[in-house]
mmCIF file of C-alpha atoms in Angstrom:
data_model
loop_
_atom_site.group_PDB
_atom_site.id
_atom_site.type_symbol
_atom_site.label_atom_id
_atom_site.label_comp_id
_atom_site.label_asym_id
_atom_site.label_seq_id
_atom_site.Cartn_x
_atom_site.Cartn_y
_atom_site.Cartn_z
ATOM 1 C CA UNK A 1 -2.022 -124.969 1.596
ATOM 2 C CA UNK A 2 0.145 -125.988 -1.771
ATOM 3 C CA UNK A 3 2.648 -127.879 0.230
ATOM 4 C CA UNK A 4 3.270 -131.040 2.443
ATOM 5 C CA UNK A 5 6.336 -131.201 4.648
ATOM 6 C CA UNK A 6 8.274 -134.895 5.194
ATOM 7 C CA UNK A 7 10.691 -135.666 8.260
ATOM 8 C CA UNK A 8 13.938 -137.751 8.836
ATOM 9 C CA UNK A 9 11.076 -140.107 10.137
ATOM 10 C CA UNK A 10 9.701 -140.760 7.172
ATOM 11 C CA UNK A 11 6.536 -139.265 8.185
ATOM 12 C CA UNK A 12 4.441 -136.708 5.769
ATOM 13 C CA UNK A 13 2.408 -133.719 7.032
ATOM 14 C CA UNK A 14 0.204 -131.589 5.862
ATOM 15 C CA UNK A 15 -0.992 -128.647 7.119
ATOM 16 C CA UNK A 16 -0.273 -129.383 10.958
ATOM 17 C CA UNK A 17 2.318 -126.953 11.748
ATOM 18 C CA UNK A 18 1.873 -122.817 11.492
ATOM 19 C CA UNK A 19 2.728 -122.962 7.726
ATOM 20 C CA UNK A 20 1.822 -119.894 5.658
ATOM 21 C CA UNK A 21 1.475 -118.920 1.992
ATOM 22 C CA UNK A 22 1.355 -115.902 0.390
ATOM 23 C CA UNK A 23 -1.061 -114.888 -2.704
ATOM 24 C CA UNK A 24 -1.653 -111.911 -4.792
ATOM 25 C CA UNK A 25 -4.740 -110.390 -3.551
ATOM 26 C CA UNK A 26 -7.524 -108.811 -5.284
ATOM 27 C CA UNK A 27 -7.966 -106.430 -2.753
ATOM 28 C CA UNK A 28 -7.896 -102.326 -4.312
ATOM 29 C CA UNK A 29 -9.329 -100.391 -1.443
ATOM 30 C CA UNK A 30 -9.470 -100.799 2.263
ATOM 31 C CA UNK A 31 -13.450 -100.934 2.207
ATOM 32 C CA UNK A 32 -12.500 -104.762 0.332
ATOM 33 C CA UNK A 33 -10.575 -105.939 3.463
ATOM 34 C CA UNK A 34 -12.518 -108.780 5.711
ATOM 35 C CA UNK A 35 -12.871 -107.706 9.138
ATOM 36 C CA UNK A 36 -12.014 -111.555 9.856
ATOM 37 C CA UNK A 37 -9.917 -114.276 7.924
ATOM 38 C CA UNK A 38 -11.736 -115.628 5.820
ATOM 39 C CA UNK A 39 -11.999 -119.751 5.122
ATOM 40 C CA UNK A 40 -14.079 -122.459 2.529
ATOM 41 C CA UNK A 41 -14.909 -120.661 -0.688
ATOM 42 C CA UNK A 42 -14.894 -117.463 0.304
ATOM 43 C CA UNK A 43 -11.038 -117.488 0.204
ATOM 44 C CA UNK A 44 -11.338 -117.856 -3.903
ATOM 45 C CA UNK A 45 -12.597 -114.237 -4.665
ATOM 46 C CA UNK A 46 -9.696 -112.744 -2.668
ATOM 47 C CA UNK A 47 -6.905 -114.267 -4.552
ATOM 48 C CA UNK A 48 -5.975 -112.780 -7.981
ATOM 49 C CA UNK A 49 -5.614 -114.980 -10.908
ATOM 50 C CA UNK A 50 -3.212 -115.747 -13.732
ATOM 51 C CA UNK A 51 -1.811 -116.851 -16.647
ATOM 52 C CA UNK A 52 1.384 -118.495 -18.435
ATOM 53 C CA UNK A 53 2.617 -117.427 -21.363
ATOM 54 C CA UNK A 54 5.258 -118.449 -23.680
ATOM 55 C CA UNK A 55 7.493 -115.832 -25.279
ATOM 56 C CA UNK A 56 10.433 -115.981 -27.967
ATOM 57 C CA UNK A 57 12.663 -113.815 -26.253
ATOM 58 C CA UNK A 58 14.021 -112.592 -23.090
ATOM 59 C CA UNK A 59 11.899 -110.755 -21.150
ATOM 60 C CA UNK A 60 13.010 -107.726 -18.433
ATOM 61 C CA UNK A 61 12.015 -105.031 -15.960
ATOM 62 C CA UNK A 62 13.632 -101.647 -16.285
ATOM 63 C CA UNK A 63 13.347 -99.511 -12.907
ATOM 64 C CA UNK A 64 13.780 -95.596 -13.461
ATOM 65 C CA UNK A 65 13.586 -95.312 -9.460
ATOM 66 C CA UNK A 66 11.722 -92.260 -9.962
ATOM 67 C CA UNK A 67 8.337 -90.680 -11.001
ATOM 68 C CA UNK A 68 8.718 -91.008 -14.366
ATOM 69 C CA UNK A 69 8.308 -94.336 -16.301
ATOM 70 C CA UNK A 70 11.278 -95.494 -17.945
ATOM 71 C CA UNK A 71 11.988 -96.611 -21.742
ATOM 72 C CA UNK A 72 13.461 -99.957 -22.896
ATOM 73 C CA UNK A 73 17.116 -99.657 -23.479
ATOM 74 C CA UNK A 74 18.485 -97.851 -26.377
ATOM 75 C CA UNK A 75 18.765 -100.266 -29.766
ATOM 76 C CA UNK A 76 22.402 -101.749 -30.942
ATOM 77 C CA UNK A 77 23.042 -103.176 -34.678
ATOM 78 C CA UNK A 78 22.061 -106.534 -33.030
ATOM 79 C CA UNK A 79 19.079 -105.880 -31.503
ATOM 80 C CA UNK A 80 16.439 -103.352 -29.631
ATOM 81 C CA UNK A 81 13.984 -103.948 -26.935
ATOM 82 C CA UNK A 82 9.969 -103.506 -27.123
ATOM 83 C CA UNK A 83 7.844 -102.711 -24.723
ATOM 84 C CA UNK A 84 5.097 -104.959 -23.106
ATOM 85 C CA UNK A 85 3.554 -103.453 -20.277
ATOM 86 C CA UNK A 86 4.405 -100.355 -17.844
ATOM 87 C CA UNK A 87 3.584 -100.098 -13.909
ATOM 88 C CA UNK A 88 4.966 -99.635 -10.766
ATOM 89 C CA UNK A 89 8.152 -100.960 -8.927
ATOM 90 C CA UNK A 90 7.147 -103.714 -6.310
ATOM 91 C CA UNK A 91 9.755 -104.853 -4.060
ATOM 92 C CA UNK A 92 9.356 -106.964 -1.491
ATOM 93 C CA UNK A 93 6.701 -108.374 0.977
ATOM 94 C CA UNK A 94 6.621 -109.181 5.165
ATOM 95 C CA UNK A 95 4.272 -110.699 7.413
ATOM 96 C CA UNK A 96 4.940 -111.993 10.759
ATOM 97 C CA UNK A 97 8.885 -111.647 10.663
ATOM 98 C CA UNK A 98 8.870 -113.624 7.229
ATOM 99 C CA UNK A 99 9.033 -112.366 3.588
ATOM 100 C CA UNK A 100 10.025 -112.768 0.658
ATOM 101 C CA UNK A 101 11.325 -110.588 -2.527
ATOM 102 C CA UNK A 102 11.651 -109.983 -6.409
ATOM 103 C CA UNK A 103 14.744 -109.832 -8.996
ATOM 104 C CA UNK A 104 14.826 -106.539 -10.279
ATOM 105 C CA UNK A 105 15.605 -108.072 -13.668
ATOM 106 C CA UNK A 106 12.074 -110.399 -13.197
ATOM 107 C CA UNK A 107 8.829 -109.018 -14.446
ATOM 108 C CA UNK A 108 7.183 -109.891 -11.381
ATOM 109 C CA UNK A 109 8.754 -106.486 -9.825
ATOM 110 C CA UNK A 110 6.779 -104.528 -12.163
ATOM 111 C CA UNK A 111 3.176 -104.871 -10.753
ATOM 112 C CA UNK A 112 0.806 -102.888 -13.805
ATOM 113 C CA UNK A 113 -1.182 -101.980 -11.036
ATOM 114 C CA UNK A 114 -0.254 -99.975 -7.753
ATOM 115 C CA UNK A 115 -2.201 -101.808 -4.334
ATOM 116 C CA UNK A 116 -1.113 -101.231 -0.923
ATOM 117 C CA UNK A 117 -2.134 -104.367 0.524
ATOM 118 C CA UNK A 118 -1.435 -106.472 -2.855
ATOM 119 C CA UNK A 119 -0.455 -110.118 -1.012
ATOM 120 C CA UNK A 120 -3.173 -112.029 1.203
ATOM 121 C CA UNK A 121 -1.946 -114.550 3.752
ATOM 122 C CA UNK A 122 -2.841 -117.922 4.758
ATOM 123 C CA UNK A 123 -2.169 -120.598 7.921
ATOM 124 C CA UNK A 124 -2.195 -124.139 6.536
ATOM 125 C CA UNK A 125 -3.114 -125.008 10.489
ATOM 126 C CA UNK A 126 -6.247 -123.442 10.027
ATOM 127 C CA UNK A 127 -7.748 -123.083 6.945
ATOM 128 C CA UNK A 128 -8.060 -119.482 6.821
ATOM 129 C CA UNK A 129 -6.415 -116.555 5.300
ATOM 130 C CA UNK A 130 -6.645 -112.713 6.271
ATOM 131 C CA UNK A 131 -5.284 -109.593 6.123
ATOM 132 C CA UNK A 132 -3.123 -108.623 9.343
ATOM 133 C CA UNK A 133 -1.606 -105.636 10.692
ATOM 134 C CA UNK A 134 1.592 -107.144 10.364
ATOM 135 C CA UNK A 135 1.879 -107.889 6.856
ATOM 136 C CA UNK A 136 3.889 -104.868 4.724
ATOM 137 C CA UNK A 137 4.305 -103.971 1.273
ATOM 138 C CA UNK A 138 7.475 -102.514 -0.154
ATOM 139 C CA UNK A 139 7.799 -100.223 -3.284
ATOM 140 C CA UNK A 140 11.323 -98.639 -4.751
ATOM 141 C CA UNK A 141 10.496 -94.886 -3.941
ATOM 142 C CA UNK A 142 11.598 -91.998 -5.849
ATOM 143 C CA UNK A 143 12.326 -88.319 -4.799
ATOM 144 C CA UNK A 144 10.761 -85.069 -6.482
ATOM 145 C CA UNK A 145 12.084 -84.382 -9.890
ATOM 146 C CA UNK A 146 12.542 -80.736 -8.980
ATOM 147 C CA UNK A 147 14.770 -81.648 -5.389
ATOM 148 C CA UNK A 148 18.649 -81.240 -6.089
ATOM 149 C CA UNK A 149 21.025 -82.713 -3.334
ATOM 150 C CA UNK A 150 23.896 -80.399 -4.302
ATOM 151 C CA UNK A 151 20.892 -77.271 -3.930
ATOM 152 C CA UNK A 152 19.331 -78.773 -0.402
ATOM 153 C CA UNK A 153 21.571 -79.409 2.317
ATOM 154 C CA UNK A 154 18.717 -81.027 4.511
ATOM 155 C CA UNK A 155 18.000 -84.539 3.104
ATOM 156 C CA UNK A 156 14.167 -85.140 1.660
ATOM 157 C CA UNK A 157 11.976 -86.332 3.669
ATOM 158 C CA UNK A 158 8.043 -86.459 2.869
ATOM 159 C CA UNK A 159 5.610 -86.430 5.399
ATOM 160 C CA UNK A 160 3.592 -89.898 5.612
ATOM 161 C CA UNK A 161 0.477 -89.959 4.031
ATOM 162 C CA UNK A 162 -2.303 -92.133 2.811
ATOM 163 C CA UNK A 163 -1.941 -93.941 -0.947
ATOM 164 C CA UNK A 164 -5.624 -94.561 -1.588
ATOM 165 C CA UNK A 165 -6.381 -92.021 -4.485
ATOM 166 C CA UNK A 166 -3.635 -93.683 -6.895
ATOM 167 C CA UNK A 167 -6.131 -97.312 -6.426
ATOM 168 C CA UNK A 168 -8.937 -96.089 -8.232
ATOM 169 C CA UNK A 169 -7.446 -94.029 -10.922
ATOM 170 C CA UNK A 170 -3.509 -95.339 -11.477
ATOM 171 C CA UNK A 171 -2.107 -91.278 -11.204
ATOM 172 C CA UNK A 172 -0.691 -90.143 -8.452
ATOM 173 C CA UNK A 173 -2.152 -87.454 -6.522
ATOM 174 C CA UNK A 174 -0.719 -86.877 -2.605
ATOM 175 C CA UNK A 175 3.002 -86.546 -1.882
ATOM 176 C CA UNK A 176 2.914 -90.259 -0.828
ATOM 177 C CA UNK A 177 1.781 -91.713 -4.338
ATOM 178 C CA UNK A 178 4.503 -89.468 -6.039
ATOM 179 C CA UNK A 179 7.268 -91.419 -4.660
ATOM 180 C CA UNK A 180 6.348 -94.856 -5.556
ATOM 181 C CA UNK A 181 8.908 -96.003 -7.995
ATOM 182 C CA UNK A 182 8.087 -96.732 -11.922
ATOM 183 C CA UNK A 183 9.118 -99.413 -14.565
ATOM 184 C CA UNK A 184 8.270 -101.197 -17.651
ATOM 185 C CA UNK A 185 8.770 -104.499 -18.684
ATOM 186 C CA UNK A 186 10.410 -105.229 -22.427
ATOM 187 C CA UNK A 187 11.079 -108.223 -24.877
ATOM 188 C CA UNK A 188 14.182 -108.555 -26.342
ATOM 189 C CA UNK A 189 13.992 -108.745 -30.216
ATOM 190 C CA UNK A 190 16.263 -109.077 -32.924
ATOM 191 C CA UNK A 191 16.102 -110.188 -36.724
ATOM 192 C CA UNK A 192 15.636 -113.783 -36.204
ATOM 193 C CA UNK A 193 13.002 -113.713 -33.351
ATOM 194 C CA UNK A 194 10.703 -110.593 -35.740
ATOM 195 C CA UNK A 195 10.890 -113.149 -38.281
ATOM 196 C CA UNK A 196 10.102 -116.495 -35.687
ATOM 197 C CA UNK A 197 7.270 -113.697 -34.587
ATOM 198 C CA UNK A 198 5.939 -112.862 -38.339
ATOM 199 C CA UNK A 199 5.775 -116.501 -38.973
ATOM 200 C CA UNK A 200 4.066 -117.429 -35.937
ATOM 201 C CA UNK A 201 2.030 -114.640 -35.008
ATOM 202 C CA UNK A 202 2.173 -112.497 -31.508
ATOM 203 C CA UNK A 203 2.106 -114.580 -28.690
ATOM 204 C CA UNK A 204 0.468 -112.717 -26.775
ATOM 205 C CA UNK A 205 -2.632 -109.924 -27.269
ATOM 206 C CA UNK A 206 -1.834 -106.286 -27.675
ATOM 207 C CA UNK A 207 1.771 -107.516 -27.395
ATOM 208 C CA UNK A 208 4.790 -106.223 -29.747
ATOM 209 C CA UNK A 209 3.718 -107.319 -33.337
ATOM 210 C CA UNK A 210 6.239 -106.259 -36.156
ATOM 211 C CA UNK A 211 3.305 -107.011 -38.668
ATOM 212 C CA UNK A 212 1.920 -103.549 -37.202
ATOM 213 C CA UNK A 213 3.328 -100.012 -37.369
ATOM 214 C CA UNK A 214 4.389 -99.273 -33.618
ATOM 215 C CA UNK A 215 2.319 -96.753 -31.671
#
């Protein structure tokens, strides 16, 4: 538990009430899950890792709400946009009648990889953290690039299906998968930030590098 909570009292808690958090999970296929929460230690290998970086520019997601990934925005005389990574378009998360969601515009809505069960929970009250039945994942979905509304009077509607083949191997394969939503993330750059970046170096491995033909 990250947090302590403080009353009108001036008294200070911590982890005596049914607080939860919410972490990005390791967790790729459903044969990963813990058939009980899980406490000590053994909490560390279910909760995905990170790092911070430091960029010179502004950094967005671009959603295509579709199947297909989208590009950066088209280049003006001031600037263009470069790509940094591509995945798929996470929305939101609920457990338990609580959640929480992402800006569109934030980089954290574009998850590189696609995992049904990407958050883990955890009670402050009790030390442990699971995965419930409760807890839901939401993606922007997409419809078939070959349904026209003005051609189909009935609306689309797929039939529900498992999402377990797109874990292993990142390509859609059942009717399911193929509606998950797709982005990218880009960097803003124009002439003053290529030079700031040909000075300095790229901040960041396999990342945009103007010292390097693209592609």
């Amino acid at each position: 538990m990250p947090f302590m909570f403080c009353d009108i009292n001036f008294q200070c808690h911590y982890a005596t009430r049914d607080d939860k958090t919410y972490w990005l999970s390791t967790i790729s296929t459903r044969a990963e899950i813990p058939p009980s929460p899980v406490q000590g230690t053994d909490v560390l290998r279910f909760i995905s890792r990170c790092v911070v970086c430091e960029v010179p520019s502004t950094v967005m997601a671009f959603h295509s709400q579709g199947p297909d990934i989208p590009d950066c925005p088209l280049p003006t005389r001031d600037h263009r946009w470069e790509s940094i990574w591509e995945g798929f378009s996470f929305f939101m998360h609920t457990a338990a009648g609580e959640g929480s969601g992402q800006i569109f515009s934030s980089p954290g809505s574009c998850l590189e990889r696609f995992r049904p069960a990407p958050f883990i929970e955890c009670h402050g009250a009790r030390g442990t953290c699971g995965f419930f039945a409760n807890k839901f994942s939401f993606w922007l979905a997409s419809v078939p690039r070959n349904y026209n509304p003005d051609q189909n009077r009935d609306p689309y509607e797929p039939q529900d299906g498992p999402c377990e083949e797109m874990i292993r191997t990142q390509q859609a394969r059942t009717e399911m998968e193929r509606m998950v939503g797709r982005c990218r993330v880009c960097m803003l750059i124009n002439d003053e930030i290529e030079a700031s970046i040909r000075e300095t170096g790229p901040l960041l491995p396999g990342v945009y590098d103007p010292r390097q033909p693209l592609g």
